[in-house]
Short mmCIF file of C-alpha atoms in Angstrom, two decimals:
data_model
loop_
_atom_site.label_atom_id
_atom_site.label_comp_id
_atom_site.label_asym_id
_atom_site.label_seq_id
_atom_site.Cartn_x
_atom_site.Cartn_y
_atom_site.Cartn_z
CA MET U 1 28.93 81.28 245.96
CA ALA U 2 26.78 78.10 246.75
CA GLN U 3 24.53 77.95 249.54
CA PHE U 4 22.30 75.43 250.94
CA ILE U 5 19.65 76.49 248.83
CA ASN U 6 17.51 73.42 246.65
CA LYS U 7 16.11 75.46 243.91
CA ARG U 8 15.67 79.64 243.60
CA GLU U 9 11.86 79.81 243.28
CA ASP U 10 11.54 77.51 246.32
CA VAL U 11 13.68 78.88 249.02
CA VAL U 12 11.04 80.36 250.90
CA THR U 13 8.10 78.98 250.37
CA GLU U 14 10.51 75.66 252.12
CA ALA U 15 12.21 77.94 254.80
CA ILE U 16 8.77 79.08 256.41
CA ASP U 17 7.54 75.07 256.06
CA GLY U 18 10.79 74.24 258.27
CA LEU U 19 10.05 77.20 260.53
CA LEU U 20 6.71 75.51 260.84
CA ALA U 21 7.09 71.89 261.55
CA ILE U 22 9.82 72.94 264.54
CA SER U 23 6.98 75.62 266.03
CA GLY U 24 5.59 72.70 267.72
CA GLY U 25 2.69 73.48 265.78
CA SER U 26 2.15 76.71 267.67
CA LEU U 27 2.57 78.51 263.69
CA ALA U 28 -0.03 77.99 260.88
CA ARG U 29 0.07 79.56 257.63
CA LEU U 30 -2.73 80.23 255.02
CA ASP U 31 -3.39 77.40 252.08
CA GLY U 32 -2.32 79.42 248.71
CA TYR U 33 1.70 78.37 248.07
CA PRO U 34 3.61 79.20 246.60
CA HIS U 35 2.21 82.90 245.76
CA ILE U 36 0.11 83.49 249.32
CA ARG U 37 2.26 83.26 252.11
CA VAL U 38 1.08 83.99 255.31
CA VAL U 39 2.66 82.43 258.47
CA LEU U 40 0.14 83.38 261.62
CA ARG U 41 -0.65 82.16 265.42
CA ASN U 42 -2.06 78.87 265.76
CA ASP U 43 -4.00 80.15 269.21
CA TRP U 44 -5.14 83.18 267.74
CA ASP U 45 -9.46 83.37 268.51
CA LYS U 46 -9.37 87.41 267.66
CA SER U 47 -10.40 89.02 270.41
CA LYS U 48 -7.68 91.60 270.55
CA VAL U 49 -5.83 93.54 268.22
CA ALA U 50 -4.18 91.94 265.91
CA LEU U 51 -0.41 92.65 264.78
CA VAL U 52 0.83 92.09 261.65
CA SER U 53 3.63 92.50 259.41
CA GLY U 54 5.64 91.29 256.46
CA GLY U 55 8.06 92.41 253.41
CA GLY U 56 10.23 90.70 251.44
CA ALA U 57 12.23 87.38 252.73
CA GLY U 58 15.91 87.91 253.61
CA HIS U 59 16.30 89.22 256.78
CA GLU U 60 15.34 86.58 258.98
CA PRO U 61 14.41 85.44 261.56
CA ALA U 62 12.26 88.88 260.81
CA HIS U 63 9.03 89.20 259.79
CA ALA U 64 7.98 85.26 260.73
CA GLY U 65 9.97 84.49 263.46
CA PHE U 66 9.07 87.01 265.60
CA VAL U 67 5.10 85.64 265.37
CA GLY U 68 3.85 84.48 268.41
CA ALA U 69 2.01 86.29 271.59
CA GLY U 70 3.01 89.29 272.88
CA ILE U 71 4.33 90.06 268.95
CA LEU U 72 2.84 89.44 266.02
CA THR U 73 0.00 87.30 264.61
CA ALA U 74 1.09 87.39 261.66
CA ALA U 75 3.72 87.83 259.06
CA VAL U 76 3.44 88.37 254.99
CA CYS U 77 6.08 86.66 252.92
CA GLY U 78 7.43 87.78 249.63
CA ASP U 79 10.13 86.70 247.62
CA VAL U 80 13.72 87.20 249.24
CA PHE U 81 13.82 91.28 248.58
CA ALA U 82 10.35 91.56 247.33
CA SER U 83 6.82 92.86 248.83
CA PRO U 84 4.26 90.58 248.92
CA SER U 85 1.52 90.63 246.67
CA VAL U 86 -1.79 92.62 247.74
CA ASP U 87 -3.71 89.64 247.87
CA ALA U 88 -1.82 87.93 250.19
CA VAL U 89 -1.24 91.14 252.28
CA LEU U 90 -5.43 91.02 252.62
CA ALA U 91 -4.96 87.80 253.05
CA GLY U 92 -3.65 87.73 256.04
CA ILE U 93 -5.77 90.99 257.96
CA LEU U 94 -8.59 88.97 256.72
CA ALA U 95 -7.42 85.84 258.57
CA VAL U 96 -6.57 87.11 261.77
CA THR U 97 -8.95 90.41 262.60
CA GLY U 98 -12.19 90.29 264.48
CA PRO U 99 -13.47 93.32 266.42
CA ALA U 100 -10.88 94.36 267.71
CA GLY U 101 -9.24 95.82 264.80
CA CYS U 102 -5.94 95.18 263.47
CA LEU U 103 -2.32 97.03 263.13
CA LEU U 104 -0.42 97.19 259.81
CA ILE U 105 3.51 97.69 261.07
CA VAL U 106 5.52 98.48 257.61
CA LYS U 107 8.79 99.39 256.38
CA ASN U 108 9.09 102.78 254.11
CA TYR U 109 9.77 100.76 250.85
CA THR U 110 7.92 101.39 248.01
CA GLY U 111 6.44 97.97 247.02
CA ASP U 112 5.27 97.38 250.73
CA ARG U 113 3.79 101.00 251.53
CA LEU U 114 1.39 100.57 248.29
CA ASN U 115 0.57 96.84 249.00
CA PHE U 116 0.14 96.64 251.95
CA GLY U 117 -1.69 100.61 251.92
CA LEU U 118 -3.92 99.30 249.19
CA ALA U 119 -4.71 95.93 250.53
CA ALA U 120 -6.01 98.23 254.03
CA GLU U 121 -8.13 99.53 251.79
CA ARG U 122 -9.92 96.59 250.43
CA ALA U 123 -9.83 95.45 254.02
CA ARG U 124 -12.12 98.25 255.26
CA ALA U 125 -13.91 97.62 252.20
CA PHE U 126 -14.78 94.38 254.10
CA GLY U 127 -15.93 96.25 257.35
CA LEU U 128 -13.06 96.11 259.13
CA ASN U 129 -10.92 98.29 261.07
CA VAL U 130 -7.46 98.63 260.23
CA SER U 131 -4.81 101.39 261.01
CA MET U 132 -1.56 101.34 259.26
CA VAL U 133 2.60 102.66 260.77
CA ILE U 134 5.50 102.93 258.56
CA ILE U 135 8.57 103.01 259.49
CA GLY U 136 11.13 105.21 258.25
CA ASP U 137 13.85 104.81 261.61
CA ASP U 138 17.20 104.53 258.80
CA VAL U 139 19.20 108.23 259.07
CA ALA U 140 22.15 107.36 256.45
CA LEU U 141 20.59 109.57 254.96
CA PRO U 142 18.75 111.76 256.14
CA GLU U 143 18.66 114.17 252.73
CA LEU U 144 15.41 111.86 251.71
CA PRO U 145 12.32 113.59 251.93
CA GLN U 146 10.90 109.20 253.53
CA ALA U 147 13.86 107.16 255.52
CA ARG U 148 14.13 103.59 254.78
CA GLY U 149 12.17 101.40 257.60
CA VAL U 150 15.20 98.93 258.64
CA ALA U 151 15.68 97.51 262.42
CA GLY U 152 14.37 99.72 264.07
CA THR U 153 10.96 98.61 263.26
CA LEU U 154 11.55 95.90 265.75
CA PHE U 155 11.27 98.67 268.36
CA VAL U 156 7.56 98.41 267.30
CA HIS U 157 6.86 95.27 266.87
CA LYS U 158 8.09 94.61 270.68
CA ILE U 159 5.78 97.11 272.41
CA ALA U 160 2.69 97.16 270.23
CA GLY U 161 2.53 93.36 270.29
CA ALA U 162 3.50 93.93 274.59
CA LEU U 163 0.14 96.47 274.51
CA ALA U 164 -2.39 94.30 272.48
CA GLU U 165 -1.24 91.26 274.43
CA ALA U 166 -2.51 93.21 277.28
CA GLY U 167 -6.10 94.06 275.80
CA ALA U 168 -5.56 97.53 274.73
CA ASP U 169 -7.36 99.18 271.88
CA LEU U 170 -6.34 99.68 268.17
CA GLU U 171 -6.79 103.73 269.00
CA THR U 172 -4.18 103.06 271.85
CA VAL U 173 -1.59 100.68 270.24
CA THR U 174 -1.61 102.15 266.51
CA ALA U 175 -0.88 105.22 268.22
CA ALA U 176 2.30 103.68 270.48
CA ALA U 177 3.17 102.78 267.29
CA ARG U 178 3.13 105.53 265.82
CA ARG U 179 5.30 106.99 268.82
CA VAL U 180 8.20 104.83 268.73
CA ALA U 181 8.47 104.48 264.14
CA ALA U 182 9.19 108.27 265.01
CA GLY U 183 11.43 107.83 268.13
CA SER U 184 14.14 105.28 266.61
CA LYS U 185 16.75 106.10 265.23
CA SER U 186 18.87 102.90 263.25
CA ILE U 187 22.22 102.77 261.23
CA GLY U 188 23.90 100.03 259.54
CA MET U 189 27.79 99.02 258.25
CA SER U 190 29.28 96.27 256.51
CA LEU U 191 32.37 94.92 255.58
CA ASP U 192 30.58 92.83 252.82
CA THR U 193 27.16 92.89 250.10
CA CYS U 194 25.26 89.68 250.53
CA THR U 195 24.79 86.97 248.07
CA VAL U 196 21.02 87.32 247.15
CA PRO U 197 20.16 83.04 246.26
CA GLY U 198 21.01 81.88 242.40
CA SER U 199 21.97 85.27 241.50
CA PRO U 200 25.92 86.37 241.37
CA LYS U 201 27.44 88.40 244.32
CA GLU U 202 28.10 91.57 243.42
CA ASP U 203 31.71 92.69 244.81
CA ARG U 204 31.33 96.72 246.01
CA ILE U 205 32.95 96.92 249.04
CA PRO U 206 36.37 96.40 248.39
CA ALA U 207 38.90 94.59 250.58
CA HIS U 208 39.94 97.44 253.74
CA MET U 209 36.79 99.35 253.44
CA ALA U 210 33.33 98.88 254.80
CA GLU U 211 30.01 101.00 254.04
CA LEU U 212 27.76 102.82 256.23
CA GLY U 213 24.39 103.02 256.04
CA LEU U 214 23.64 100.41 253.46
CA GLY U 215 20.28 99.22 253.57
CA ILE U 216 19.15 95.82 254.58
CA HIS U 217 18.22 94.35 250.97
CA GLY U 218 22.11 95.48 249.98
CA GLU U 219 21.45 99.04 248.66
CA ALA U 220 23.95 101.44 248.44
CA GLY U 221 25.28 103.65 251.82
CA VAL U 222 25.98 106.47 252.54
CA GLU U 223 29.40 106.60 252.30
CA GLN U 224 32.61 104.09 251.89
CA VAL U 225 35.54 104.39 254.87
CA ASP U 226 39.06 102.65 255.56
CA PHE U 227 38.19 100.00 258.66
CA ILE U 228 40.36 100.07 260.98
CA ASP U 229 38.62 98.23 263.99
CA ALA U 230 35.85 98.16 265.38
CA ARG U 231 36.17 100.73 268.04
CA LEU U 232 36.74 102.73 265.06
CA ALA U 233 33.78 100.87 263.06
CA MET U 234 31.09 101.88 265.32
CA GLU U 235 31.74 104.94 266.36
CA ALA U 236 31.79 106.05 263.05
CA ALA U 237 28.19 104.36 263.53
CA VAL U 238 27.38 106.20 266.21
CA SER U 239 27.92 109.15 265.16
CA LYS U 240 25.15 109.17 262.58
CA LEU U 241 22.96 108.54 265.53
CA ALA U 242 24.21 111.33 268.18
CA ALA U 243 23.13 113.56 265.67
CA ALA U 244 19.83 112.77 266.40
CA MET U 245 19.64 111.42 269.41
CA GLU U 246 18.74 113.84 272.91
CA ASP U 247 20.48 113.93 276.31
CA ARG U 248 18.75 111.79 277.51
CA SER U 249 18.57 107.64 277.93
CA TYR U 250 18.24 105.09 275.61
CA VAL U 251 16.93 101.22 274.88
CA ALA U 252 19.66 100.50 272.05
CA LEU U 253 18.77 97.61 269.48
CA ILE U 254 22.36 95.35 268.34
CA ASN U 255 21.22 93.55 264.55
CA ASN U 256 23.71 90.93 263.27
CA LEU U 257 22.88 91.97 259.56
CA GLY U 258 23.56 87.62 258.87
CA GLY U 259 27.06 87.31 258.54
CA THR U 260 28.69 88.28 261.19
CA SER U 261 29.84 85.40 263.91
CA THR U 262 28.76 86.14 267.51
CA LEU U 263 32.27 86.89 268.31
CA GLU U 264 32.42 89.50 266.67
CA MET U 265 28.92 91.23 267.84
CA SER U 266 30.07 90.84 271.07
CA VAL U 267 33.04 93.18 270.35
CA LEU U 268 30.75 95.12 268.63
CA ALA U 269 29.04 95.32 272.66
CA HIS U 270 31.50 96.13 273.96
CA GLU U 271 32.40 98.65 271.73
CA LEU U 272 28.63 100.22 271.78
CA ILE U 273 28.61 100.66 275.57
CA THR U 274 32.10 102.83 275.35
CA SER U 275 31.07 104.72 272.52
CA SER U 276 30.60 108.48 272.67
CA ILE U 277 26.94 107.79 273.14
CA GLY U 278 27.71 104.37 275.45
CA ALA U 279 26.52 106.83 278.59
CA ARG U 280 23.22 107.32 276.95
CA ILE U 281 22.67 103.31 276.79
CA SER U 282 20.73 102.35 279.24
CA HIS U 283 19.73 99.06 278.15
CA ILE U 284 20.34 96.88 275.48
CA VAL U 285 18.57 94.32 272.99
CA GLY U 286 20.74 91.38 271.76
CA PRO U 287 23.62 91.87 270.68
CA ALA U 288 20.99 89.08 267.77
CA SER U 289 20.34 88.44 264.88
CA MET U 290 16.78 90.18 264.17
CA MET U 291 16.10 92.28 260.77
CA THR U 292 19.30 90.58 258.44
CA SER U 293 20.31 91.12 254.65
CA LEU U 294 21.23 87.69 254.16
CA ASP U 295 24.71 87.06 254.74
CA MET U 296 25.80 90.51 254.62
CA HIS U 297 28.44 90.44 256.81
CA GLY U 298 27.77 93.80 258.61
CA PHE U 299 25.70 95.21 262.37
CA SER U 300 23.50 97.65 262.76
CA VAL U 301 22.69 100.26 265.88
CA SER U 302 19.52 100.91 266.41
CA VAL U 303 17.89 103.58 269.63
CA TYR U 304 14.46 104.28 271.23
CA PRO U 305 14.47 106.62 274.40
CA ALA U 306 11.66 103.92 276.32
CA ASP U 307 10.50 105.26 279.46
CA GLU U 308 10.19 103.32 282.16
CA ALA U 309 6.66 101.27 280.37
CA GLU U 310 7.79 100.53 277.56
CA ILE U 311 11.22 99.28 278.89
CA ALA U 312 8.03 97.25 280.25
CA ALA U 313 7.11 96.23 277.57
CA LEU U 314 10.44 95.62 275.62
CA SER U 315 10.81 93.43 278.60
CA ALA U 316 7.58 91.40 278.79
CA PRO U 317 8.38 87.41 277.75
CA VAL U 318 7.95 85.56 274.70
CA SER U 319 8.31 82.71 273.07
CA MET U 320 9.64 83.08 269.98
CA ALA U 321 13.80 82.36 269.93
CA ALA U 322 14.50 85.49 267.83
CA TRP U 323 13.38 87.69 270.60
CA PRO U 324 16.30 88.51 272.16
CA GLY U 325 15.17 90.11 275.00
CA VAL U 326 16.20 92.99 277.06
CA SER U 327 19.68 93.61 279.10
CA THR U 328 20.68 96.58 282.02
CA VAL U 329 23.90 97.41 281.19
CA LYS U 330 25.75 97.63 284.09
CA PRO U 331 29.73 98.26 285.00
CA VAL U 332 31.60 94.61 284.18
CA ILE U 333 32.32 92.66 287.54
CA VAL U 334 35.76 91.89 288.72
CA ASN U 335 36.41 89.15 291.05
CA MET U 336 39.62 88.39 292.82
CA LEU U 337 41.46 85.50 291.80
CA PRO U 338 41.93 82.22 293.48
CA ASP U 339 44.39 81.97 296.63
CA GLY U 340 47.89 80.56 294.76
CA LEU U 341 46.76 82.18 291.35
CA THR U 342 47.88 85.63 292.06
CA PRO U 343 50.98 85.82 289.73
CA ILE U 344 54.63 86.92 291.70
CA ALA U 345 56.62 89.58 289.89
CA PRO U 346 59.80 88.69 289.53
CA LEU U 347 62.25 91.98 290.60
CA SER U 348 62.92 93.79 287.60
CA SER U 349 66.24 94.60 286.10
CA GLU U 350 67.99 96.42 283.39
CA HIS U 351 70.72 94.88 280.13
CA ARG U 352 70.64 96.44 277.31
CA GLU U 353 71.63 94.24 274.98
CA THR U 354 69.44 91.09 276.48
CA ARG U 355 65.94 94.47 276.49
CA GLU U 356 67.39 94.54 272.32
CA PHE U 357 67.71 91.24 271.78
CA ILE U 358 64.03 89.93 272.99
CA VAL U 359 62.37 92.69 271.61
CA LYS U 360 64.15 92.35 268.42
CA CYS U 361 63.18 88.78 268.47
CA CYS U 362 59.02 89.76 268.83
CA ARG U 363 59.10 91.69 266.53
CA ILE U 364 60.48 89.54 264.27
CA LEU U 365 57.03 87.34 265.10
CA VAL U 366 55.18 90.37 264.64
CA ALA U 367 56.27 91.23 261.22
CA ALA U 368 55.68 87.07 260.02
CA GLU U 369 52.64 87.30 261.40
CA GLU U 370 50.04 87.30 258.53
CA ASP U 371 52.84 84.92 256.50
CA LEU U 372 51.79 82.41 259.35
CA ASN U 373 48.69 82.35 259.25
CA ALA U 374 48.10 82.00 255.58
CA LEU U 375 49.91 78.45 256.26
CA ASP U 376 48.13 77.25 258.97
CA ALA U 377 45.43 77.96 257.83
CA LYS U 378 46.05 74.67 254.67
CA SER U 379 46.89 72.57 258.21
CA GLY U 380 45.33 74.04 260.97
CA ASP U 381 43.05 76.93 261.98
CA GLY U 382 44.69 80.02 260.42
CA ASP U 383 45.99 81.89 264.35
CA THR U 384 49.22 80.25 264.89
CA GLY U 385 50.46 83.99 263.19
CA SER U 386 48.47 85.77 265.45
CA THR U 387 48.80 83.67 269.48
CA LEU U 388 52.90 84.70 268.67
CA ALA U 389 52.20 87.91 267.38
CA GLY U 390 50.06 88.46 270.25
CA ALA U 391 52.74 86.76 272.56
CA ALA U 392 55.15 89.13 271.12
CA ARG U 393 53.35 92.07 271.89
CA ALA U 394 52.74 91.28 275.16
CA LEU U 395 56.76 90.18 275.68
CA ILE U 396 57.27 93.34 274.49
CA ASN U 397 55.20 95.67 276.79
CA ALA U 398 56.30 93.59 279.74
CA ILE U 399 60.18 93.84 278.99
CA ASP U 400 60.49 96.91 281.68
CA ARG U 401 58.93 94.15 284.63
CA LEU U 402 61.28 91.90 283.51
CA PRO U 403 64.87 90.33 285.37
CA LEU U 404 66.96 91.26 282.30
CA SER U 405 70.17 90.66 284.06
CA ASP U 406 69.17 87.39 285.61
CA HIS U 407 69.02 84.84 282.72
CA THR U 408 67.75 82.47 285.83
CA GLN U 409 64.62 84.13 286.36
CA LEU U 410 64.61 85.96 282.85
CA TYR U 411 63.06 82.66 281.76
CA ARG U 412 61.28 81.61 284.52
CA ALA U 413 59.81 85.44 283.98
CA ILE U 414 59.11 85.08 280.10
CA GLY U 415 57.45 81.60 280.82
CA GLN U 416 54.84 83.50 283.74
CA GLU U 417 54.82 85.87 280.62
CA LEU U 418 53.48 83.55 278.39
CA SER U 419 51.61 80.85 280.06
CA GLN U 420 48.77 83.98 281.22
CA THR U 421 49.51 85.95 277.33
CA MET U 422 49.65 83.10 275.24
CA GLY U 423 46.23 81.21 273.78
CA GLY U 424 46.15 77.61 272.74
CA SER U 425 48.37 74.69 273.08
CA SER U 426 51.47 76.43 272.08
CA GLY U 427 51.44 79.09 275.22
CA VAL U 428 50.95 75.77 277.37
CA LEU U 429 54.72 74.24 275.83
CA LEU U 430 56.69 77.22 275.34
CA ALA U 431 55.75 77.65 279.05
CA ILE U 432 56.96 74.94 279.81
CA PHE U 433 59.64 75.34 278.17
CA PHE U 434 60.70 78.24 279.58
CA ALA U 435 60.44 77.10 282.63
CA ALA U 436 62.15 74.22 282.49
CA ALA U 437 64.67 76.15 280.44
CA GLY U 438 65.20 78.74 284.28
CA ASP U 439 65.39 75.10 286.25
CA ALA U 440 68.37 74.25 284.32
CA ALA U 441 70.25 77.25 284.48
CA SER U 442 69.60 78.07 287.61
CA SER U 443 71.43 74.31 288.19
CA GLY U 444 74.28 75.84 286.45
CA LEU U 445 74.14 74.80 282.80
CA PRO U 446 74.84 77.11 279.91
CA MET U 447 73.11 78.43 277.78
CA ARG U 448 72.13 76.32 274.79
CA ASP U 449 71.89 73.82 277.74
CA ALA U 450 69.23 75.18 279.35
CA LEU U 451 67.73 75.63 276.96
CA LYS U 452 67.92 71.84 275.12
CA ALA U 453 66.70 71.16 278.47
CA GLY U 454 63.54 72.94 278.19
CA LEU U 455 62.85 71.04 274.48
CA ALA U 456 63.16 67.81 276.33
CA ARG U 457 61.01 68.88 279.05
CA MET U 458 58.19 70.46 276.30
CA GLN U 459 58.16 67.38 274.47
CA GLU U 460 58.17 65.11 277.50
CA ILE U 461 54.86 67.18 278.67
CA GLY U 462 53.99 67.47 275.08
CA GLY U 463 54.42 64.13 273.16
CA ALA U 464 55.86 65.64 269.80
CA ARG U 465 59.27 63.80 268.80
CA LEU U 466 61.65 65.04 265.72
CA GLY U 467 59.09 63.60 262.46
CA ASP U 468 55.83 64.44 264.05
CA ARG U 469 55.42 67.84 261.93
CA THR U 470 55.29 70.24 264.87
CA MET U 471 57.91 73.28 265.55
CA VAL U 472 60.32 70.83 267.19
CA ASP U 473 61.49 69.50 263.71
CA ALA U 474 62.69 72.98 263.58
CA LEU U 475 63.54 73.95 267.38
CA SER U 476 65.41 70.64 267.58
CA PRO U 477 68.17 70.87 265.48
CA ALA U 478 68.47 74.64 266.26
CA LEU U 479 69.28 73.76 269.38
CA ASP U 480 71.71 71.43 268.68
CA ALA U 481 73.79 73.45 266.31
CA LEU U 482 73.91 76.66 268.10
CA GLY U 483 76.97 75.55 269.44
CA ASP U 484 78.42 76.50 265.93
CA GLY U 485 76.34 79.94 265.61
CA VAL U 486 74.19 81.62 265.36
CA ARG U 487 73.83 81.05 261.38
CA SER U 488 74.53 77.33 261.74
CA ALA U 489 71.37 76.95 263.72
CA ALA U 490 69.25 79.08 260.97
CA LEU U 491 70.45 76.32 258.69
CA ALA U 492 69.59 73.71 261.03
CA ALA U 493 66.05 74.94 261.31
CA ARG U 494 65.19 75.99 258.05
CA GLU U 495 66.01 72.33 256.83
CA GLY U 496 64.27 71.07 259.17
CA ALA U 497 61.41 73.58 259.15
CA ASN U 498 60.99 72.30 254.77
CA LEU U 499 61.50 69.00 256.10
CA THR U 500 57.93 69.42 257.48
CA ALA U 501 56.14 69.66 254.03
CA THR U 502 57.17 66.61 252.81
CA LEU U 503 55.37 64.31 255.73
CA LEU U 504 52.16 63.73 255.33
CA LYS U 505 51.68 62.34 258.32
CA ALA U 506 51.55 64.79 261.34
CA ASN U 507 52.21 62.98 264.73
CA ALA U 508 51.08 66.37 267.07
CA GLY U 509 49.55 69.62 267.31
CA ARG U 510 46.22 70.19 265.06
CA ALA U 511 47.33 68.82 261.98
CA ALA U 512 47.40 65.61 263.23
CA TYR U 513 43.22 66.16 262.74
CA ILE U 514 44.07 67.05 259.28
CA ASN U 515 43.73 65.06 256.33
CA ALA U 516 47.11 64.41 254.62
CA ARG U 517 46.21 64.88 250.76
CA GLN U 518 45.62 69.45 252.77
CA LEU U 519 49.46 69.07 254.31
CA GLU U 520 51.35 68.32 251.37
CA GLY U 521 53.69 70.74 250.02
CA HIS U 522 53.09 72.87 252.95
CA VAL U 523 55.80 73.35 256.22
CA ASP U 524 54.49 73.58 259.22
CA PRO U 525 54.07 76.94 260.74
CA GLY U 526 55.53 76.72 264.09
CA ALA U 527 57.95 74.65 262.40
CA GLU U 528 58.60 77.57 260.05
CA ALA U 529 58.33 80.94 262.68
CA VAL U 530 61.31 78.96 264.15
CA ALA U 531 63.08 78.57 260.92
CA ARG U 532 62.43 82.43 260.56
CA LEU U 533 62.92 83.87 263.44
CA PHE U 534 66.45 81.32 264.05
CA GLU U 535 67.84 83.85 260.19
CA HIS U 536 66.68 86.81 260.76
CA LEU U 537 69.46 86.50 264.24
CA ALA U 538 71.74 85.97 261.74
CA ALA U 539 70.55 88.32 259.34
#
């Protein structure tokens, strides 16, 4: 898999220098590249307790991204997923530790424990006051004698960092760090493994499966489960956390493991708040990328039963953009629509044949969702099928509210429904189509002529013409042929749709922004949807 790197052996040092260059001078590094990679505060005067953490690279923004006033004093960076050396850790300790002492915050991995532990012993031999806290917050594998340290480490960083910044002594900071470490619990889930720079990707997780409880270095989790949707994925994760939680309020940290979109993370935040532990979540950190695993398409949830003083410590402002802050969970606020936009519901009526016809059309579009998305991915953004299927599902759900026995009002009602439920330009255009068809039908035009009037209005506003490589290329000939029956309309629609595969220039729609070479040989998805609809109706 291609990645935006130069040489594998330079990726960590170049990434650190990129971070330093945009820090505004607030961060510095020790000399000693490439064997010693220590990022530290450039304003540090050793008057307060120093906090040092670190580990392998690949977890960005952890750890260097959290160096600054109020969190870490220094971060010691190893190679990707590899602990830094004893000398590197010792260099970091010596660089930042003054009379107030130093706390090492270490995730529970053998390499980190050994290298940080030995460095602490050597620092003490220099006469420095150094304590160490080991984080083991992962609840995925409870049978392990020592749990892995994952994103719950960030609770320790922030609470201990706030105390140190406020001038607390080493004993107080260490005690708080140990308390937070003991109370933090985390679980992760991913749809895919990560890609280590310069190495082939391990395809361990099959399609339509998710791995629960995998580590931040890509270690295998406790089990692979069927992936259905975000709700069930979150419930599988929080069920592991629930076993370790008491009946009290918690702060939750929602962490992006690196390759999950912001949109997905917001959905997962919603699912956490409404999950079986949602009532116990009073505050949330994130969702954000904080303790990642390179490009892993997954998330983790960490919980900690913070008291008021600890919530204040988590909320204390810091300058690092990597720390997303803490939000209080509150009910969703819904304001009324402005005057004039509240839809006027039509008077519903029943007509069995019309009901069956509409439901059949909708189910045809739902069944074509994946095929149309795949087709649209070749010439657009890959969502035509989902857009049409979503509208079709909404129309089925609204069927009992429609004036089925009055086709004039039905056209208008369908147009109104589509304007509310169907996104993108297609939703607007089809809403115009049906609204104009309703207006034409009210003047006495028969169905085919009313639909053609709707098409004319849609073309007038949307600007598409025959040959522009849109749904019009299938819909217009189909309506022209509809007077000879549905089968003739289906043949005309298919001929028009197939013709779009030969049109190398789109003059309307999203495909108008696509290079002609990408369009060659691919049927326009909107035209394909029209052709399939008529073909199934004619069958």
